[in-house]
């Protein structure tokens, strides 16, 4: 069923290098008329955005982001994720909505694809697609078998009760209610510290058990966020500082074809094993015959795997 989000779920503007980060910061300084504000740096988890609604401390609804205003009701599936609390701790507000990212850990993704390959089912291209496919199942037993997890990264809204005046404290508050919050976030006082945080993850991210595609930088105080506002669906108070995507060159050993339950033919690449982002990649989807022709993919080719 379709769900209308009372408060739209936003997306983020991207920065791909330090100049773009500096430009983002400069705009914020100009609009706020000050530069003494703090930032919270977080990992940008590569999964799918969801909104969780609680009434009197009980989980009543979970929805996908969709187009930001209209999402899909996936409550039954989110209930199968152990780290989604069904009842909150303490004295929660009458109505509370939090936002977060559902993701599939790298190891679960690898196992799932191996299992699918052995059953002749099409492979998922990456952990994000497999997480998205897993929460949109009609049968929640399938979702339950997929080993998904969640990190909460924002407060949507809270009806009553005192709420902190900044993002950092709001996250601690949500942790106390029982939500799973990523432990790698940092409070930074200067843009140099933000850049250091980003750099520190460029290599280290490969060791994380989940996929991240950048760092999210947020201006901490809610009052500053309110003043900065939005351009379209993108807040001016936050930016996604993206990592370059990881690539490796390897040899295409063979093209296999799985026959799906409905008779569909699903081609996949058998690769000389190559390490990308800490994972050894041996198989990759080739999507369909048309795509293979478009890219002129042949056995024996050297290929870039991204
Ligand atoms: S904050 C207004 N924080 O990235 C801010 N988003 O490209 C809204 N994401 O749709 C998002 N990790 O699904 C935020 N620590 C994090 C995140 C995060 C992953 C996703 C989120 C969002 C997308 C935007």
CSV table of N, CA and C in Angstrom, one decimal, residues 152-232:
chain,number,residue,atom,x,y,z
A,152,UNK,N,19.8,4.0,12.2
A,152,UNK,CA,19.0,5.2,12.2
A,152,UNK,C,19.9,6.4,12.1
A,153,UNK,N,19.6,7.4,11.2
A,153,UNK,CA,20.5,8.5,11.0
A,153,UNK,C,19.8,9.9,11.2
A,154,UNK,N,18.5,9.9,11.5
A,154,UNK,CA,17.8,11.2,11.6
A,154,UNK,C,16.5,11.0,12.4
A,155,UNK,N,16.2,12.1,13.1
A,155,UNK,CA,14.9,12.2,13.7
A,155,UNK,C,13.9,12.8,12.7
A,156,UNK,N,12.8,12.2,12.4
A,156,UNK,CA,11.8,12.8,11.5
A,156,UNK,C,11.0,13.8,12.2
A,157,UNK,N,10.1,13.4,13.1
A,157,UNK,CA,9.4,14.3,14.0
A,157,UNK,C,9.0,13.6,15.3
A,158,UNK,N,8.8,14.4,16.3
A,158,UNK,CA,8.3,13.9,17.6
A,158,UNK,C,7.2,14.8,18.0
A,159,UNK,N,6.1,14.2,18.5
A,159,UNK,CA,4.9,15.0,18.8
A,159,UNK,C,5.0,15.9,20.0
A,160,UNK,N,5.5,15.3,21.1
A,160,UNK,CA,5.5,16.1,22.3
A,160,UNK,C,6.8,15.6,23.1
A,161,UNK,N,6.9,16.2,24.3
A,161,UNK,CA,8.1,15.8,25.1
A,161,UNK,C,9.3,16.7,24.7
A,162,UNK,N,10.2,16.9,25.6
A,162,UNK,CA,11.4,17.7,25.2
A,162,UNK,C,12.3,17.0,24.2
A,163,UNK,N,12.7,17.7,23.2
A,163,UNK,CA,13.6,17.1,22.3
A,163,UNK,C,14.9,17.9,22.2
A,164,UNK,N,16.0,17.3,22.0
A,164,UNK,CA,17.3,18.1,22.0
A,164,UNK,C,17.2,19.2,20.9
A,165,UNK,N,18.1,20.1,21.0
A,165,UNK,CA,18.1,21.2,20.0
A,165,UNK,C,19.2,21.0,18.9
A,166,UNK,N,19.8,19.8,18.9
A,166,UNK,CA,20.8,19.5,17.8
A,166,UNK,C,20.8,18.0,17.5
A,167,UNK,N,21.3,17.8,16.3
A,167,UNK,CA,21.3,16.4,15.7
A,167,UNK,C,22.1,15.4,16.6
A,168,UNK,N,23.2,15.8,17.0
A,168,UNK,CA,24.1,14.9,17.8
A,168,UNK,C,23.3,14.4,19.1
A,169,UNK,N,22.7,15.3,19.8
A,169,UNK,CA,22.0,14.9,21.0
A,169,UNK,C,20.8,14.1,20.7
A,170,UNK,N,20.1,14.5,19.5
A,170,UNK,CA,18.9,13.8,19.1
A,170,UNK,C,19.3,12.3,18.9
A,171,UNK,N,20.5,12.1,18.3
A,171,UNK,CA,20.9,10.7,18.0
A,171,UNK,C,21.2,9.9,19.3
A,172,UNK,N,21.8,10.6,20.3
A,172,UNK,CA,22.0,9.9,21.6
A,172,UNK,C,20.7,9.6,22.2
A,173,UNK,N,19.8,10.5,22.1
A,173,UNK,CA,18.4,10.3,22.7
A,173,UNK,C,17.8,9.1,22.0
A,174,UNK,N,17.9,9.0,20.7
A,174,UNK,CA,17.3,7.8,20.0
A,174,UNK,C,18.0,6.5,20.4
A,175,UNK,N,19.3,6.6,20.6
A,175,UNK,CA,20.0,5.4,21.0
A,175,UNK,C,19.5,4.9,22.4
A,176,UNK,N,19.2,5.9,23.3
A,176,UNK,CA,18.6,5.5,24.6
A,176,UNK,C,17.2,4.9,24.5
A,177,UNK,N,16.5,5.2,23.4
A,177,UNK,CA,15.2,4.6,23.2
A,177,UNK,C,15.3,3.2,22.6
A,178,UNK,N,16.5,2.8,22.2
A,178,UNK,CA,16.7,1.5,21.7
A,178,UNK,C,17.0,1.4,20.2
A,179,UNK,N,17.2,2.6,19.5
A,179,UNK,CA,17.5,2.5,18.1
A,179,UNK,C,19.0,2.3,17.9
A,180,UNK,N,19.3,1.6,16.8
A,180,UNK,CA,20.7,1.3,16.4
A,180,UNK,C,21.3,2.5,15.7
A,181,UNK,N,22.3,3.1,16.3
A,181,UNK,CA,22.9,4.3,15.7
A,181,UNK,C,24.4,3.9,15.3
A,182,UNK,N,24.8,4.4,14.2
A,182,UNK,CA,26.2,4.0,13.8
A,182,UNK,C,27.2,4.7,14.7
A,183,UNK,N,28.1,3.8,15.2
A,183,UNK,CA,29.1,4.4,16.2
A,183,UNK,C,30.2,5.2,15.7
A,184,UNK,N,30.3,5.3,14.3
A,184,UNK,CA,31.5,6.0,13.7
A,184,UNK,C,31.2,7.5,13.5
A,185,UNK,N,30.1,8.0,14.0
A,185,UNK,CA,29.9,9.5,13.7
A,185,UNK,C,30.8,10.3,14.6
A,186,UNK,N,31.2,11.5,14.1
A,186,UNK,CA,32.1,12.4,14.9
A,186,UNK,C,31.5,13.8,14.9
A,187,UNK,N,31.7,14.5,16.0
A,187,UNK,CA,31.4,15.9,16.1
A,187,UNK,C,32.6,16.7,15.6
A,188,UNK,N,32.5,17.6,14.7
A,188,UNK,CA,33.7,18.3,14.2
A,188,UNK,C,33.5,19.8,14.3
A,189,UNK,N,34.5,20.5,14.7
A,189,UNK,CA,34.4,22.0,14.9
A,189,UNK,C,34.8,22.8,13.7
A,190,UNK,N,35.7,22.2,12.9
A,190,UNK,CA,36.2,22.9,11.7
A,190,UNK,C,36.0,22.1,10.4
A,191,UNK,N,36.1,22.7,9.3
A,191,UNK,CA,36.0,22.0,8.0
A,191,UNK,C,37.3,21.1,7.8
A,192,UNK,N,38.4,21.5,8.4
A,192,UNK,CA,39.6,20.7,8.3
A,192,UNK,C,39.3,19.4,9.0
A,193,UNK,N,38.7,19.4,10.2
A,193,UNK,CA,38.4,18.2,10.9
A,193,UNK,C,37.4,17.3,10.0
A,194,UNK,N,36.5,17.9,9.3
A,194,UNK,CA,35.6,17.2,8.4
A,194,UNK,C,36.4,16.5,7.3
A,195,UNK,N,37.3,17.2,6.7
A,195,UNK,CA,38.2,16.7,5.7
A,195,UNK,C,39.0,15.5,6.2
A,196,UNK,N,39.5,15.6,7.5
A,196,UNK,CA,40.3,14.6,8.1
A,196,UNK,C,39.5,13.3,8.3
A,197,UNK,N,38.2,13.5,8.7
A,197,UNK,CA,37.3,12.4,8.9
A,197,UNK,C,37.1,11.7,7.6
A,198,UNK,N,36.8,12.5,6.5
A,198,UNK,CA,36.6,11.9,5.2
A,198,UNK,C,37.8,11.1,4.8
A,199,UNK,N,39.0,11.7,4.9
A,199,UNK,CA,40.2,11.0,4.4
A,199,UNK,C,40.5,9.7,5.2
A,200,UNK,N,40.1,9.8,6.5
A,200,UNK,CA,40.4,8.6,7.4
A,200,UNK,C,39.6,7.4,6.9
A,201,UNK,N,38.5,7.7,6.2
A,201,UNK,CA,37.6,6.5,5.8
A,201,UNK,C,37.9,6.1,4.3
A,202,UNK,N,38.6,6.8,3.5
A,202,UNK,CA,38.8,6.5,2.1
A,202,UNK,C,39.3,5.1,2.0
A,203,UNK,N,40.4,4.7,2.8
A,203,UNK,CA,40.9,3.4,2.7
A,203,UNK,C,40.2,2.4,3.7
A,204,UNK,N,40.0,2.9,4.9
A,204,UNK,CA,39.4,2.1,6.0
A,204,UNK,C,38.1,1.5,5.7
A,205,UNK,N,37.3,2.2,4.8
A,205,UNK,CA,35.9,1.8,4.6
A,205,UNK,C,35.9,0.3,4.1
A,206,UNK,N,37.0,-0.1,3.4
A,206,UNK,CA,37.0,-1.5,2.9
A,206,UNK,C,36.9,-2.5,4.0
A,207,UNK,N,37.3,-2.1,5.2
A,207,UNK,CA,37.3,-3.1,6.4
A,207,UNK,C,35.9,-3.1,7.0
A,208,UNK,N,35.1,-2.2,6.7
A,208,UNK,CA,33.7,-2.2,7.3
A,208,UNK,C,32.9,-3.4,6.8
A,209,UNK,N,32.1,-4.0,7.7
A,209,UNK,CA,31.3,-5.1,7.2
A,209,UNK,C,30.1,-4.7,6.4
A,210,UNK,N,29.9,-3.4,6.1
A,210,UNK,CA,28.8,-3.0,5.3
A,210,UNK,C,29.3,-2.0,4.3
A,211,UNK,N,28.6,-1.7,3.2
A,211,UNK,CA,29.0,-0.8,2.2
A,211,UNK,C,28.7,0.6,2.5
A,212,UNK,N,29.7,1.5,2.3
A,212,UNK,CA,29.4,2.9,2.4
A,212,UNK,C,29.9,3.6,1.1
A,213,UNK,N,29.2,4.7,0.7
A,213,UNK,CA,29.6,5.3,-0.5
A,213,UNK,C,30.0,6.8,-0.3
A,214,UNK,N,30.2,7.2,1.0
A,214,UNK,CA,30.7,8.5,1.2
A,214,UNK,C,30.5,8.8,2.7
A,215,UNK,N,30.6,10.1,2.9
A,215,UNK,CA,30.4,10.7,4.3
A,215,UNK,C,29.3,11.7,4.2
A,216,UNK,N,28.4,11.7,5.2
A,216,UNK,CA,27.4,12.7,5.2
A,216,UNK,C,27.8,13.8,6.3
A,217,UNK,N,27.9,15.0,5.8
A,217,UNK,CA,28.2,16.1,6.7
A,217,UNK,C,27.0,16.9,7.0
A,218,UNK,N,26.7,17.0,8.3
A,218,UNK,CA,25.4,17.8,8.7
A,218,UNK,C,25.8,18.9,9.7
A,219,UNK,N,25.2,20.0,9.5
A,219,UNK,CA,25.3,21.1,10.4
A,219,UNK,C,24.5,20.8,11.7
A,220,UNK,N,25.1,20.8,12.8
A,220,UNK,CA,24.5,20.2,14.0
A,220,UNK,C,23.2,20.8,14.5
A,221,UNK,N,23.2,22.1,14.7
A,221,UNK,CA,22.1,22.7,15.4
A,221,UNK,C,20.8,22.8,14.6
A,222,UNK,N,19.7,22.4,15.1
A,222,UNK,CA,18.4,22.4,14.4
A,222,UNK,C,18.0,23.8,14.0
A,223,UNK,N,18.3,24.8,14.8
A,223,UNK,CA,18.0,26.2,14.5
A,223,UNK,C,18.7,26.6,13.2
A,224,UNK,N,20.0,26.2,13.1
A,224,UNK,CA,20.8,26.5,11.9
A,224,UNK,C,20.2,25.8,10.7
A,225,UNK,N,19.8,24.6,10.9
A,225,UNK,CA,19.2,23.8,9.8
A,225,UNK,C,17.9,24.5,9.3
A,226,UNK,N,17.1,24.9,10.3
A,226,UNK,CA,15.8,25.6,9.9
A,226,UNK,C,16.1,26.9,9.1
A,227,UNK,N,17.1,27.6,9.5
A,227,UNK,CA,17.4,28.9,8.8
A,227,UNK,C,17.9,28.6,7.4
A,228,UNK,N,18.7,27.5,7.3
A,228,UNK,CA,19.3,27.2,6.0
A,228,UNK,C,18.3,26.6,5.0
A,229,UNK,N,17.4,25.8,5.5
A,229,UNK,CA,16.3,25.3,4.7
A,229,UNK,C,16.7,24.4,3.5
A,230,UNK,N,15.9,24.4,2.5
A,230,UNK,CA,16.1,23.5,1.4
A,230,UNK,C,16.1,24.1,0.0
A,231,UNK,N,16.8,23.5,-0.9
A,231,UNK,CA,16.6,23.8,-2.4
A,231,UNK,C,16.0,22.6,-3.0
A,232,UNK,N,14.8,22.6,-3.4
A,232,UNK,CA,14.1,21.4,-4.0
A,232,UNK,C,14.0,20.4,-2.9
